PDB file of C-alpha atoms in Angstrom:
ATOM      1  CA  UNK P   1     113.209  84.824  94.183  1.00  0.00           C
ATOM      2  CA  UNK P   2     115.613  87.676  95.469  1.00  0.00           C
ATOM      3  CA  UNK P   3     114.557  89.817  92.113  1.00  0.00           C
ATOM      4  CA  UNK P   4     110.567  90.007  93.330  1.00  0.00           C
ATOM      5  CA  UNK P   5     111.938  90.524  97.069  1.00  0.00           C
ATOM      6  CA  UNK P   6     113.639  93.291  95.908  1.00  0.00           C
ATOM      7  CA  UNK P   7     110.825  94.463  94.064  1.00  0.00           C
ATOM      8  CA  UNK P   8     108.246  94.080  97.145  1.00  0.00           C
ATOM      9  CA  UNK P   9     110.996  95.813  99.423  1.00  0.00           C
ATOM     10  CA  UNK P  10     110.737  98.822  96.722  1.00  0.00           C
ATOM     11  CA  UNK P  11     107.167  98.799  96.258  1.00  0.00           C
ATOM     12  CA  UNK P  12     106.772  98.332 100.296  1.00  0.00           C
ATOM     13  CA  UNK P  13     108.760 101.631 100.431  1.00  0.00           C
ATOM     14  CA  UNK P  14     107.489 103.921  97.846  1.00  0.00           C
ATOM     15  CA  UNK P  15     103.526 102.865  99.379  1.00  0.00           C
ATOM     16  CA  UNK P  16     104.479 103.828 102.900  1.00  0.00           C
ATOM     17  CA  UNK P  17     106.061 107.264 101.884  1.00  0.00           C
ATOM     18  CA  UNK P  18     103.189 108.220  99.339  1.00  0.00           C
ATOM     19  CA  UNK P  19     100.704 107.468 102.334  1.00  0.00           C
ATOM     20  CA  UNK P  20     102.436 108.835 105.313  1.00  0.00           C
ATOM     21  CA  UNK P  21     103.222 111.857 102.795  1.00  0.00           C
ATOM     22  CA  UNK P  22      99.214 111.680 102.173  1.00  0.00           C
ATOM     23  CA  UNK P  23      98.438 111.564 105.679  1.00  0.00           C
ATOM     24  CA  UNK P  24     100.879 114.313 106.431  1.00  0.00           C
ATOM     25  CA  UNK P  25      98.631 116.897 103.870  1.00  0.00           C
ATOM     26  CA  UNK P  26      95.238 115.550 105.028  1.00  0.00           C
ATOM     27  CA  UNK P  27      96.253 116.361 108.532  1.00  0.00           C
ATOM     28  CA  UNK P  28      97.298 119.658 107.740  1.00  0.00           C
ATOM     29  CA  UNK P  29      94.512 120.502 105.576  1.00  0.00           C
ATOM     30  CA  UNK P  30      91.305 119.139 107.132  1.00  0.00           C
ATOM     31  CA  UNK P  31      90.010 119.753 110.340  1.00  0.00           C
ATOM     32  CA  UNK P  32      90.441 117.338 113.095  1.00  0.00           C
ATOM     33  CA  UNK P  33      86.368 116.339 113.925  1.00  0.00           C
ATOM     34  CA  UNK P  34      86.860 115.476 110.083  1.00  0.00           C
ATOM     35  CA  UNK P  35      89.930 113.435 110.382  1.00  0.00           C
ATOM     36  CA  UNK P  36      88.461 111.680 113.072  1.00  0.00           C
ATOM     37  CA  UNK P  37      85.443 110.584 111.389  1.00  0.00           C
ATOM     38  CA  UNK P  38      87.483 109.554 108.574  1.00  0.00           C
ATOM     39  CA  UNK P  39      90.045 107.601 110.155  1.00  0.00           C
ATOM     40  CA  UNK P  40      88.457 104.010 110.112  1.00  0.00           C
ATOM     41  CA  UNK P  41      86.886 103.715 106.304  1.00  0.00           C
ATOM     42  CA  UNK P  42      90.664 105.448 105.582  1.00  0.00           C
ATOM     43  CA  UNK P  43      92.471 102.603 107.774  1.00  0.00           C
ATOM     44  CA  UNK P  44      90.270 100.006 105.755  1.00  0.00           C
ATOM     45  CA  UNK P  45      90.991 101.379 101.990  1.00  0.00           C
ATOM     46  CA  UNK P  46      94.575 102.014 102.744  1.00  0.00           C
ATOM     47  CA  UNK P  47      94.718  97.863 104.011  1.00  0.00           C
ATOM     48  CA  UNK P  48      92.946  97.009 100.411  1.00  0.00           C
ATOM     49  CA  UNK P  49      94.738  99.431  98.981  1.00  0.00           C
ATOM     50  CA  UNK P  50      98.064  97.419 100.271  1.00  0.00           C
ATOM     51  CA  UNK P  51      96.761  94.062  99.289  1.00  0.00           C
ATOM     52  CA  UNK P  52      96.245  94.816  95.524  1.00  0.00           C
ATOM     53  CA  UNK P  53      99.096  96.390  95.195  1.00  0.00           C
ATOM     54  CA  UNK P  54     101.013  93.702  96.293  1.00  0.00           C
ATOM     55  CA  UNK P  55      98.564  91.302  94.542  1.00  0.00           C
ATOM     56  CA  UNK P  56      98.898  93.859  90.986  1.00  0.00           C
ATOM     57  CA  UNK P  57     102.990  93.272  91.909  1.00  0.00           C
ATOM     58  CA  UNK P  58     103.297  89.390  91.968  1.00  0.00           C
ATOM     59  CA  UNK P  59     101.122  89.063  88.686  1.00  0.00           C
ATOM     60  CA  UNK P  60     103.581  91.241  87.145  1.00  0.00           C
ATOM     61  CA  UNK P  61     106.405  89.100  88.425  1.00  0.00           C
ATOM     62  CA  UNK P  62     104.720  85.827  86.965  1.00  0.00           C
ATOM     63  CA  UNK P  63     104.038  87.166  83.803  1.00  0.00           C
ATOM     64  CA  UNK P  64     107.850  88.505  83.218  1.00  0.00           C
ATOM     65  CA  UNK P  65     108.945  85.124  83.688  1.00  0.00           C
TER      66      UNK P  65
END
């Protein structure tokens, strides 16, 4: 149980710096009436995004074991 905790707590990590890191360029490279626009359908694929990722993650961990 501490071995997939670990693993979320990694995973958690490594998705919230590629994003924010994401977010950083896209706000520095589009324009901000585009940004805008964008930022609900982004909110919304970044949540699924989140969920099978952590979904992809515990299949993983059940099939190691």
């Amino acid at each position: 149980m501490k071995e997939t905790r670990k693993i979320m707590q990694v995973v958690t990590l490594l998705y919230l710096v590629l994003v924010g890191i994401g977010l950083y360029i896209a706000a520095e490279v589009l324009p901000v009436e585009t940004l805008l626009n964008a930022i609900l359908p982004l909110a919304l694929i970044l949540i699924v995004l989140w969920f099978v990722l952590i979904f992809a993650t515990l299949k993983w961990q059940s099939r190691k074991k």
